[in-house]
PDB file of C-alpha atoms in Angstrom:
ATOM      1  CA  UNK A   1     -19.820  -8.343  11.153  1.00  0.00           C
ATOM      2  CA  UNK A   2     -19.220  -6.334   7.871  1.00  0.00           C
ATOM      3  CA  UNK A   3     -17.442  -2.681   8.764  1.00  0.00           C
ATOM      4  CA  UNK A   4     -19.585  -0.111   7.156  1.00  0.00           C
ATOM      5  CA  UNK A   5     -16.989   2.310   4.403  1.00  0.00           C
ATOM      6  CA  UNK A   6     -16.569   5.754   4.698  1.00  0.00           C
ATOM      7  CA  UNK A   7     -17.769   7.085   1.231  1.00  0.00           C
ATOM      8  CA  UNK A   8     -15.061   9.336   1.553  1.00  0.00           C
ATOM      9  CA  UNK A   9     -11.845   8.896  -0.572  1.00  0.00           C
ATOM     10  CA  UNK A  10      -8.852   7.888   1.102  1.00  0.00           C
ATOM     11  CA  UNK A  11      -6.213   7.047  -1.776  1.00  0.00           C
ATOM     12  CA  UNK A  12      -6.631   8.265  -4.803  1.00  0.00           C
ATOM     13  CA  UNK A  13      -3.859   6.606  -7.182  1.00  0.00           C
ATOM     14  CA  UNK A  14      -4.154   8.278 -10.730  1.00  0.00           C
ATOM     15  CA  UNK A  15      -2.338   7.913 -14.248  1.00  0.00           C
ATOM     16  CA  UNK A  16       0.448   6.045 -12.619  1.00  0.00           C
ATOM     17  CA  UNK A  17       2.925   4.503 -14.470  1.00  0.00           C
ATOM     18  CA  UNK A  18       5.946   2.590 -12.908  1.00  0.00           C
ATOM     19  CA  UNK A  19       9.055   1.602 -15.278  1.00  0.00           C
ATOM     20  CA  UNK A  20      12.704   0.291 -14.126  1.00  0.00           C
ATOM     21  CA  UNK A  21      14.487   2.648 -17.036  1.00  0.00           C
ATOM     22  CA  UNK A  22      13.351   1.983 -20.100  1.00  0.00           C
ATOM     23  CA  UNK A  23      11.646  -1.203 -18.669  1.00  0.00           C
ATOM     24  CA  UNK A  24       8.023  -0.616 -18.462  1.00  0.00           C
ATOM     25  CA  UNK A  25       6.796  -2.598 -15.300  1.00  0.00           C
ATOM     26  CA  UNK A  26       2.231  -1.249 -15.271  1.00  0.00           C
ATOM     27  CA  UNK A  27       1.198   2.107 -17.220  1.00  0.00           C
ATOM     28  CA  UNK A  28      -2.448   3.837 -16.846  1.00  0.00           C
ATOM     29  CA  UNK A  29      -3.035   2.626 -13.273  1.00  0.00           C
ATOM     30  CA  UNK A  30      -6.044   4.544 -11.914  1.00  0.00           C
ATOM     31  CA  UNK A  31      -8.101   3.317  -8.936  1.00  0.00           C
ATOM     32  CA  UNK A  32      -9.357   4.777  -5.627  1.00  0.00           C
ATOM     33  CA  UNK A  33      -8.997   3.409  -1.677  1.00  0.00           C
ATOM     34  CA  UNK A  34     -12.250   4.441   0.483  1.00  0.00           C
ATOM     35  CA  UNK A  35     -11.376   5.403   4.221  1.00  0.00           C
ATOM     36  CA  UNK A  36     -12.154   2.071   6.437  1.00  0.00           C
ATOM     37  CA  UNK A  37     -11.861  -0.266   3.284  1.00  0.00           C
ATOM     38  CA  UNK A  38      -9.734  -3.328   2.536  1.00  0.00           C
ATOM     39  CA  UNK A  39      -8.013  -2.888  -1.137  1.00  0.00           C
ATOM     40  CA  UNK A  40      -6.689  -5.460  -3.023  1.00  0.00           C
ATOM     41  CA  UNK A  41      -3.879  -5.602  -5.439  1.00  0.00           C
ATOM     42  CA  UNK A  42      -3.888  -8.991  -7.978  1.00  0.00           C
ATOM     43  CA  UNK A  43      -2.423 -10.125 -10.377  1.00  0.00           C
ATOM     44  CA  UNK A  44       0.027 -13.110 -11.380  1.00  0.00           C
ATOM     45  CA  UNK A  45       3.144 -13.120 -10.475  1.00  0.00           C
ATOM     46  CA  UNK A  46       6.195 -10.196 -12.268  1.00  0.00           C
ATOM     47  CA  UNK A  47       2.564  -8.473 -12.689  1.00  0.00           C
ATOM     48  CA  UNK A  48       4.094  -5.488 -11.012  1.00  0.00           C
ATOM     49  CA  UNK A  49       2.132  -5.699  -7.098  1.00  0.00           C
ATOM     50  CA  UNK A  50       4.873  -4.941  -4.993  1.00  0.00           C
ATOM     51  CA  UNK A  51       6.300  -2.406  -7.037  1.00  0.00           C
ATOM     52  CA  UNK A  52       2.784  -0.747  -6.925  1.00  0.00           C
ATOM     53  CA  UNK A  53       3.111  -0.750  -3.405  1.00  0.00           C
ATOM     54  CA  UNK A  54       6.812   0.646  -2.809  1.00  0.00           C
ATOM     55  CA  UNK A  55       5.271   3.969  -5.107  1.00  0.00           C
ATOM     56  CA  UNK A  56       2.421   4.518  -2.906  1.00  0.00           C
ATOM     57  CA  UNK A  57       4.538   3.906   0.222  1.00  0.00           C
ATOM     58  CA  UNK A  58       7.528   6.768  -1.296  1.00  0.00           C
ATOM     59  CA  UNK A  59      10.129   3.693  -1.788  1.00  0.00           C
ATOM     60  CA  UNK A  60       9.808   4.574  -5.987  1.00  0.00           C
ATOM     61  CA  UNK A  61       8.999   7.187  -7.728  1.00  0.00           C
ATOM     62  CA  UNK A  62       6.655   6.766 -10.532  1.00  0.00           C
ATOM     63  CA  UNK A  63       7.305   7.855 -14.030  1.00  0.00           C
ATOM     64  CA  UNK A  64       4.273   9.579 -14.407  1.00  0.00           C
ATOM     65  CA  UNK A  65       0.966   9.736 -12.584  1.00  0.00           C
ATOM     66  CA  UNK A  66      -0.078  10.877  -8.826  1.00  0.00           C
ATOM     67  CA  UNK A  67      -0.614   9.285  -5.605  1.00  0.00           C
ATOM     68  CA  UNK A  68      -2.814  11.511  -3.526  1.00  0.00           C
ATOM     69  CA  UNK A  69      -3.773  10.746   0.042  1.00  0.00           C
ATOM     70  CA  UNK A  70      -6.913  12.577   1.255  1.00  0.00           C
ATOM     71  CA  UNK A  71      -6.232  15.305  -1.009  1.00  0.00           C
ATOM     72  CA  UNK A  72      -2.481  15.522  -0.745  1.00  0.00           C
ATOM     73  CA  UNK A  73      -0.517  14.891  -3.690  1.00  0.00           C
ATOM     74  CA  UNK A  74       2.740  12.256  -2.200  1.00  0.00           C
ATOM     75  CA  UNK A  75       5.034  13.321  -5.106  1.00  0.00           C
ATOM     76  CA  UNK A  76       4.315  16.712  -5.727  1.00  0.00           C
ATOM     77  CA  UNK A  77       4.921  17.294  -1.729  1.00  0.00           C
ATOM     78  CA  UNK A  78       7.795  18.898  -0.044  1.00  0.00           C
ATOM     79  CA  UNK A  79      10.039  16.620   1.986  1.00  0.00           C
ATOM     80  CA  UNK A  80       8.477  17.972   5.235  1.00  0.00           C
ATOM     81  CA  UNK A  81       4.581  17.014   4.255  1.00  0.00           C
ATOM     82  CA  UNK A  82       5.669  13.853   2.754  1.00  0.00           C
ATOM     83  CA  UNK A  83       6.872  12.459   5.831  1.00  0.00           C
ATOM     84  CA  UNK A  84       4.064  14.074   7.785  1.00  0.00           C
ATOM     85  CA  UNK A  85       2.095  11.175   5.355  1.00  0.00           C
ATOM     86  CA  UNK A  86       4.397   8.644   5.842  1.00  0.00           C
ATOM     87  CA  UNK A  87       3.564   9.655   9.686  1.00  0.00           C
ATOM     88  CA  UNK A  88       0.226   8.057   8.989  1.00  0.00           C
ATOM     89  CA  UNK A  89       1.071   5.049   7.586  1.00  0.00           C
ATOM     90  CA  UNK A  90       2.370   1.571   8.753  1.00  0.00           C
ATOM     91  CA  UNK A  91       4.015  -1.398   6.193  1.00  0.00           C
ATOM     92  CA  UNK A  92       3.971  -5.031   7.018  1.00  0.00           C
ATOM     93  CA  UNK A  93       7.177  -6.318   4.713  1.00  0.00           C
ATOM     94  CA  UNK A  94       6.864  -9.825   2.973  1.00  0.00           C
ATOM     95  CA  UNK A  95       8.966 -11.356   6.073  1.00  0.00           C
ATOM     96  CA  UNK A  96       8.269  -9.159   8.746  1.00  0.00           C
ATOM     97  CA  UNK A  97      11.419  -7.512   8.910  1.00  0.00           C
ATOM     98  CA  UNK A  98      11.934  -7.745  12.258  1.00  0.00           C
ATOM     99  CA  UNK A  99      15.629  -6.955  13.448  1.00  0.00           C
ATOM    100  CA  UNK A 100      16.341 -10.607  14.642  1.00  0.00           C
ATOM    101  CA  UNK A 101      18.723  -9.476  17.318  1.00  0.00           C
ATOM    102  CA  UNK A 102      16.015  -7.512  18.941  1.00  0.00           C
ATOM    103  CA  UNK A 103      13.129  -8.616  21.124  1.00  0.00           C
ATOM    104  CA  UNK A 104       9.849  -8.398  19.585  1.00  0.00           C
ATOM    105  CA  UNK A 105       9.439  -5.192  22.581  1.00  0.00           C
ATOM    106  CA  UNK A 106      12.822  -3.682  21.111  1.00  0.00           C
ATOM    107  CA  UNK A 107      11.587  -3.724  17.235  1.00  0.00           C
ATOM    108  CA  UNK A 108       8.075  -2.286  18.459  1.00  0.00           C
ATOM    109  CA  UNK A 109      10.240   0.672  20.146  1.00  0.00           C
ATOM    110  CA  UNK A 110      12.177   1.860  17.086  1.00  0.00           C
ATOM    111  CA  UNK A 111       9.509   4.273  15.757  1.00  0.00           C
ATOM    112  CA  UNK A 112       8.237   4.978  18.926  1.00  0.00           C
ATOM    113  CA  UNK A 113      11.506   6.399  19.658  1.00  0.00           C
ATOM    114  CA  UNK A 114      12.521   7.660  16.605  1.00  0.00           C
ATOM    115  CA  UNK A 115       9.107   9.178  16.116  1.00  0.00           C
ATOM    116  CA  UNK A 116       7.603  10.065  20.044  1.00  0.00           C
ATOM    117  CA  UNK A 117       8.875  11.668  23.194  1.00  0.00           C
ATOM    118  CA  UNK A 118       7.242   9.038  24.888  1.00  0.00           C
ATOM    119  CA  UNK A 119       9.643   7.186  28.174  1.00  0.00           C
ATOM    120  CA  UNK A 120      11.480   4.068  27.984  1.00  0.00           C
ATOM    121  CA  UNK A 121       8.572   2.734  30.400  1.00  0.00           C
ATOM    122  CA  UNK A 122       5.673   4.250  28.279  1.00  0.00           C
ATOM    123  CA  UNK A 123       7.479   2.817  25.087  1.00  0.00           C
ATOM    124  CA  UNK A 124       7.691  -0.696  26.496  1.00  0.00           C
ATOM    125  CA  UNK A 125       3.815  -0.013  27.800  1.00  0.00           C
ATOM    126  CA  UNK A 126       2.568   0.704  23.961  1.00  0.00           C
ATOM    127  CA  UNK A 127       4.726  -2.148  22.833  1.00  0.00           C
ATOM    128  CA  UNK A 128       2.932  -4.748  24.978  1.00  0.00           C
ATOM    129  CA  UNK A 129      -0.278  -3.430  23.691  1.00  0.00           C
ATOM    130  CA  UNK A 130       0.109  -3.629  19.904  1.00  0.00           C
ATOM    131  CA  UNK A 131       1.619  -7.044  20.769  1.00  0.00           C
ATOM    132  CA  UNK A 132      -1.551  -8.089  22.776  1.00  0.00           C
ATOM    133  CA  UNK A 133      -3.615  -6.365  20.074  1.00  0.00           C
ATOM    134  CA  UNK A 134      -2.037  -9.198  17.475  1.00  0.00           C
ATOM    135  CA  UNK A 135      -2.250 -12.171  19.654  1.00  0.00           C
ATOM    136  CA  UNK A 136       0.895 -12.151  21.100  1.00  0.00           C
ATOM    137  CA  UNK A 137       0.284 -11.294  24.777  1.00  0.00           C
ATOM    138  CA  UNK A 138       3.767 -11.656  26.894  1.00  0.00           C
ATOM    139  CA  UNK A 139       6.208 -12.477  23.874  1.00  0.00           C
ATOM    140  CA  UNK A 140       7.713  -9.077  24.847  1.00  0.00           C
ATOM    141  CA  UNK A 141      10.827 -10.422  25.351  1.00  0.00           C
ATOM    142  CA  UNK A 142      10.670 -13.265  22.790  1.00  0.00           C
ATOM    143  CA  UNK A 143      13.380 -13.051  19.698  1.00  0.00           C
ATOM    144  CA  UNK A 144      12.348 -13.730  16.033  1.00  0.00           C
ATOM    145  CA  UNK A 145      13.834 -16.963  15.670  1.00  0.00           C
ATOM    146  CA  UNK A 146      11.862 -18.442  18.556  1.00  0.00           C
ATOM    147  CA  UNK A 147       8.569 -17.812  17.077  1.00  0.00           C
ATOM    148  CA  UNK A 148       6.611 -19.376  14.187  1.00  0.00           C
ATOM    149  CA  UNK A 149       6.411 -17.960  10.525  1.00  0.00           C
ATOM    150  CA  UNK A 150       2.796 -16.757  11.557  1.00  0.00           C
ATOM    151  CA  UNK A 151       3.671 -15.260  14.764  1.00  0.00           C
ATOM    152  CA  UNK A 152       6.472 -13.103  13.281  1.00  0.00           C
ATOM    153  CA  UNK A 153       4.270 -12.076  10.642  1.00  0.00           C
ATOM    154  CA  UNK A 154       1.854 -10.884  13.600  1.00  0.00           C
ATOM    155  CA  UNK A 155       4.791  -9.388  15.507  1.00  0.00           C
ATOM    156  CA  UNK A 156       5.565  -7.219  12.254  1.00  0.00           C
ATOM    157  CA  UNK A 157       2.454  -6.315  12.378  1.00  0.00           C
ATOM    158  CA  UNK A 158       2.211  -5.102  15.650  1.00  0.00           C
ATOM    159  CA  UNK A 159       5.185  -2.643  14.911  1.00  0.00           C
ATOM    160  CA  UNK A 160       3.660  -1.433  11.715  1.00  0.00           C
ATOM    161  CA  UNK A 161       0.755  -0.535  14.084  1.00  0.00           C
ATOM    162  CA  UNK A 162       3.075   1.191  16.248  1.00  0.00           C
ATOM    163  CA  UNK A 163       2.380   5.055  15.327  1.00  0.00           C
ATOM    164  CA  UNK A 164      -1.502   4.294  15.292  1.00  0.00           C
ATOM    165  CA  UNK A 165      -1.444   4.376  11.675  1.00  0.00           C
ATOM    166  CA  UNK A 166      -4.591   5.852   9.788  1.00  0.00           C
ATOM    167  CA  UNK A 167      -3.353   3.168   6.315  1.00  0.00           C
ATOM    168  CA  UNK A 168      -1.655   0.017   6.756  1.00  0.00           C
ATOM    169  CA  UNK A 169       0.605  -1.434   3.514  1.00  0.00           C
ATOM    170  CA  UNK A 170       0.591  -5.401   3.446  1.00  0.00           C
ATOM    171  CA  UNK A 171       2.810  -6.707   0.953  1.00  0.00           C
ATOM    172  CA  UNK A 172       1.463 -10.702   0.617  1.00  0.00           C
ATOM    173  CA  UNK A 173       1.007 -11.382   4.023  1.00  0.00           C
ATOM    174  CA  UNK A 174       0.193 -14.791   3.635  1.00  0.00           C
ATOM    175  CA  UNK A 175       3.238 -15.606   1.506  1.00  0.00           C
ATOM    176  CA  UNK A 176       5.326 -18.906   3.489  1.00  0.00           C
ATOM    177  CA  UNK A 177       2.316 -19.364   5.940  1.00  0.00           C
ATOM    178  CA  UNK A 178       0.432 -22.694   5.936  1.00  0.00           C
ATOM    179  CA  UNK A 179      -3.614 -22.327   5.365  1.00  0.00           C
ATOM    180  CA  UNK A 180      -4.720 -22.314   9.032  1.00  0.00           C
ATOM    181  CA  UNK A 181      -2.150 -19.504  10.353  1.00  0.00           C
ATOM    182  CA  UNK A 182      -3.279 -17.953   6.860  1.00  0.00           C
ATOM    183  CA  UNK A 183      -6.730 -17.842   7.875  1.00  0.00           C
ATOM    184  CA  UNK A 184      -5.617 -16.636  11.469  1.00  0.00           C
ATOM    185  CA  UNK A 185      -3.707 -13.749  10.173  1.00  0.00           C
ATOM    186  CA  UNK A 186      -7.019 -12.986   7.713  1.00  0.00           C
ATOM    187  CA  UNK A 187      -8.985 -12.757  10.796  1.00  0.00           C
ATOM    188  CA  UNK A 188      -7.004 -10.533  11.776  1.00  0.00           C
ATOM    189  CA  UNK A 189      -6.735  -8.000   9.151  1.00  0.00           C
ATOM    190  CA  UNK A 190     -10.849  -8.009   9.123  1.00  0.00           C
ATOM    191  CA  UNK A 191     -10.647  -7.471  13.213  1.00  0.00           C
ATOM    192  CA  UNK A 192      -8.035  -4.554  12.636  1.00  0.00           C
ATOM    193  CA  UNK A 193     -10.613  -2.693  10.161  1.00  0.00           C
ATOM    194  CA  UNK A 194     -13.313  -3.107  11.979  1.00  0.00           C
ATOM    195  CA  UNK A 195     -12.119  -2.204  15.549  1.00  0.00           C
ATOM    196  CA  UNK A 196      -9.584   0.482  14.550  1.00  0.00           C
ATOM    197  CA  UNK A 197     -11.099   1.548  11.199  1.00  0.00           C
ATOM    198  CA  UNK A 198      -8.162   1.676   9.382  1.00  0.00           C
ATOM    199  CA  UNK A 199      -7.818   1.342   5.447  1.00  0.00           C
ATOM    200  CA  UNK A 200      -5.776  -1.345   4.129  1.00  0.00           C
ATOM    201  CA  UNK A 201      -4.130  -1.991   0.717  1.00  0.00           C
ATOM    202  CA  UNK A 202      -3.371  -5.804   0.320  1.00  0.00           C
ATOM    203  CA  UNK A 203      -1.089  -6.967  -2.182  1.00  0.00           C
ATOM    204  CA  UNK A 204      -1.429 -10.349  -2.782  1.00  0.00           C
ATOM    205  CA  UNK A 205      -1.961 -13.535  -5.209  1.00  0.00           C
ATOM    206  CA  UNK A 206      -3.800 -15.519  -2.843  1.00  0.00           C
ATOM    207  CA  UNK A 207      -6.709 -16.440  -3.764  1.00  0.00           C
ATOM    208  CA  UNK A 208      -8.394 -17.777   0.155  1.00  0.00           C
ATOM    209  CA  UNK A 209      -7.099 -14.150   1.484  1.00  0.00           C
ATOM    210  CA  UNK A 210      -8.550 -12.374  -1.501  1.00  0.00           C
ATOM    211  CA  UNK A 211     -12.451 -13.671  -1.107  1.00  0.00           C
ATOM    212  CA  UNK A 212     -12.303 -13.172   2.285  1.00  0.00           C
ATOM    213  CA  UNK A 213     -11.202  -9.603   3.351  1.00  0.00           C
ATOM    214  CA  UNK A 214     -11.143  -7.599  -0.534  1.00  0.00           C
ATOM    215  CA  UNK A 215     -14.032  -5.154  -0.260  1.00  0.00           C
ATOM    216  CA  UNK A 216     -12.547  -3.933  -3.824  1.00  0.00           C
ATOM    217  CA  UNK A 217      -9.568  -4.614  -5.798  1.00  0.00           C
ATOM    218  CA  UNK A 218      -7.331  -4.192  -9.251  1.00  0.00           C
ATOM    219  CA  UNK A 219      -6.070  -7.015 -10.997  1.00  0.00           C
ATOM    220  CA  UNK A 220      -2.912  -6.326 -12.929  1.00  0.00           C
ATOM    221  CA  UNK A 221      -2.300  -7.743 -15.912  1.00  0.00           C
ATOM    222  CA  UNK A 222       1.656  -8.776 -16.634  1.00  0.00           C
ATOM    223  CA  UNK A 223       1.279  -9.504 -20.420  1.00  0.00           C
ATOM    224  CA  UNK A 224      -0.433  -6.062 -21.057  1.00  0.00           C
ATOM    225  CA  UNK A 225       1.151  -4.328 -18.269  1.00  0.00           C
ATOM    226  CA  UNK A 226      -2.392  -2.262 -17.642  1.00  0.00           C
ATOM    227  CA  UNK A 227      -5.109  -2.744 -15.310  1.00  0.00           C
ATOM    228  CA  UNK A 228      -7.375  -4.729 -17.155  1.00  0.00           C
ATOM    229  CA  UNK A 229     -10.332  -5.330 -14.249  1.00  0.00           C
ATOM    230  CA  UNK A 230     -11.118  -3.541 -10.877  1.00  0.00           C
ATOM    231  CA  UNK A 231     -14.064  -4.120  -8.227  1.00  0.00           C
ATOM    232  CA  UNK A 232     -15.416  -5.924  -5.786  1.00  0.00           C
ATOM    233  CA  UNK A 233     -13.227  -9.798  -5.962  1.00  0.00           C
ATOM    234  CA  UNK A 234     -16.281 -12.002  -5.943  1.00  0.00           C
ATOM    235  CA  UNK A 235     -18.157  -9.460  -8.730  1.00  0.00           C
ATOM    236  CA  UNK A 236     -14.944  -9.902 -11.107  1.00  0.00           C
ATOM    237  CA  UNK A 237     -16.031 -13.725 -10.281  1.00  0.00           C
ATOM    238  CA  UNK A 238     -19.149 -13.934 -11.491  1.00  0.00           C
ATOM    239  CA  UNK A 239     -19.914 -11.005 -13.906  1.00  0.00           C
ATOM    240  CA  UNK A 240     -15.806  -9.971 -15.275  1.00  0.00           C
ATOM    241  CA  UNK A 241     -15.299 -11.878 -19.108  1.00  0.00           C
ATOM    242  CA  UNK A 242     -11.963 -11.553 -19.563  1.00  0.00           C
ATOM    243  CA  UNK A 243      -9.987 -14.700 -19.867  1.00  0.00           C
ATOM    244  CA  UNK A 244      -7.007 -13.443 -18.084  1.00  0.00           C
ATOM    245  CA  UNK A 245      -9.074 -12.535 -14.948  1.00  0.00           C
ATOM    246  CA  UNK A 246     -11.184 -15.537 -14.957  1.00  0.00           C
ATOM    247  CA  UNK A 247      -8.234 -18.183 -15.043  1.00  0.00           C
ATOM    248  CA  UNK A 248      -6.602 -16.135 -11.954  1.00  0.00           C
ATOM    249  CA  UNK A 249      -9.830 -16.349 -10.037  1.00  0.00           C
ATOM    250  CA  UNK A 250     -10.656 -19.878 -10.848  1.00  0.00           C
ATOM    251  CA  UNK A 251      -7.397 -21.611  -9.965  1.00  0.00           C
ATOM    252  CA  UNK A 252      -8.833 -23.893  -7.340  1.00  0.00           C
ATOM    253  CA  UNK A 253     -11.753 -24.495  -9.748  1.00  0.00           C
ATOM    254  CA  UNK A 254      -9.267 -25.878 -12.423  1.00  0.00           C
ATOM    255  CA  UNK A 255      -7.177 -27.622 -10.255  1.00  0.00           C
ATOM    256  CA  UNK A 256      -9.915 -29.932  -9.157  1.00  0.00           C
TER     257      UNK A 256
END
């Protein structure tokens, strides 16, 4: 089933540039996220991905440029509207993140306290469905370190999807998993859009993950440090000319 995308614009990232200093990381990053879609962020690695993603998310602030979410400008806001924003968005973290002295339940309840007035028993009640939403039906009371790289990835996720998020942040989600539990955790992000109709920014350099849940993308490019291609990852593929983006694309191709 292919979710149908809102024509509307979601995220509207414009004139960005990012710099460490004097160290230039990506300048003249423009591209916009449609409500319901799944965007993609490529690029080889030191390209500057996850550093695109900690400015959108308020981690960095860019040197120049503006990151607007339906309409509201994240850097020109006061602190009060920015985390009204941030209210509306979830982030799964490279590793998870999960607080490995915690239950899965107990990390799940963090921003549901910090963030609700909902009861310890309603908490636990919302944390046993985001778990069941990813899979993970009655590991409520199962600790990090007892579950597989995949399932903590999942169990991250079910936290970032705590708040009912209207944007969810994945910063390379498949990173340390092995192909099948890669595929699983694909699956999943395509279930998530289309049952919840969430938008979802993927940064990520794999290439099985990118074919099979980008609806659009930008490919940074490390040696320019600009955006050199944007659009739909199998129509860079087959039509896009430049070297750069064709040797990223066609790794498996070359390897064979």
């Amino acid at each position: 089933m292919v979710a149908k995308i809102d024509s509307a614009v979601h995220i509207d990232v414009a004139g960005l540039t990012m710099a460490y200093g004097a160290n230039l990381i990506q300048r003249d990053v423009n591209f916009t996220v449609r409500r319901g879609e799944i965007f993609v962020v490529m690029g080889g690695s030191g390209c500057g991905k996850s550093t695109l993603l900690r400015h959108m998310v308020g981690l960095l602030r860019p040197a120049a440029g503006r990151v607007v979410y339906n309409g509201a400008s994240f850097w020109d806001a006061d602190d009060g509207q920015r985390a009204a924003l941030l209210r509306g968005m979830g982030i799964l973290y490279q590793g998870g993140a999960l607080w490995s002295s915690m239950t899965l339940s107990e990390n799940i309840a963090l921003p549901l306290e910090a963030y609700t007035s909902l009861s310890a028993s309603q908490i636990r009640e919302v944390a046993a469905l985001k778990l069941a939403l990813v899979g993970l039906a009655g590991f409520e009371d199962y600790y990090p370190a007892s579950l597989s790289g995949g399932m903590r990835k999942r169990a991250g996720l079910a936290r970032a999807l705590a708040l009912d998020p209207e944007i969810l942040f994945f910063d390379e989600p498949s990173a340390g998993l092995d192909p099948v539990s890669a595929r699983q955790l694909d699956d999943l992000i395509l279930s998530l859009r289309d049952g919840l109709g969430v938008t979802l920014v993927v940064v990520t350099h794999e290439l099985a993950s990118i074919f099979a849940i980008g609806d659009n993308s930008i490919f940074l490019d490390a040696a320019g440090k600009t955006p050199i291609a944007g659009g739909h990852p199998r129509d860079l593929l087959e039509n896009c000319r430049d070297a750069r983006v064709q040797c990223f694309l066609r790794r498996g191709e070359l390897k064979e």
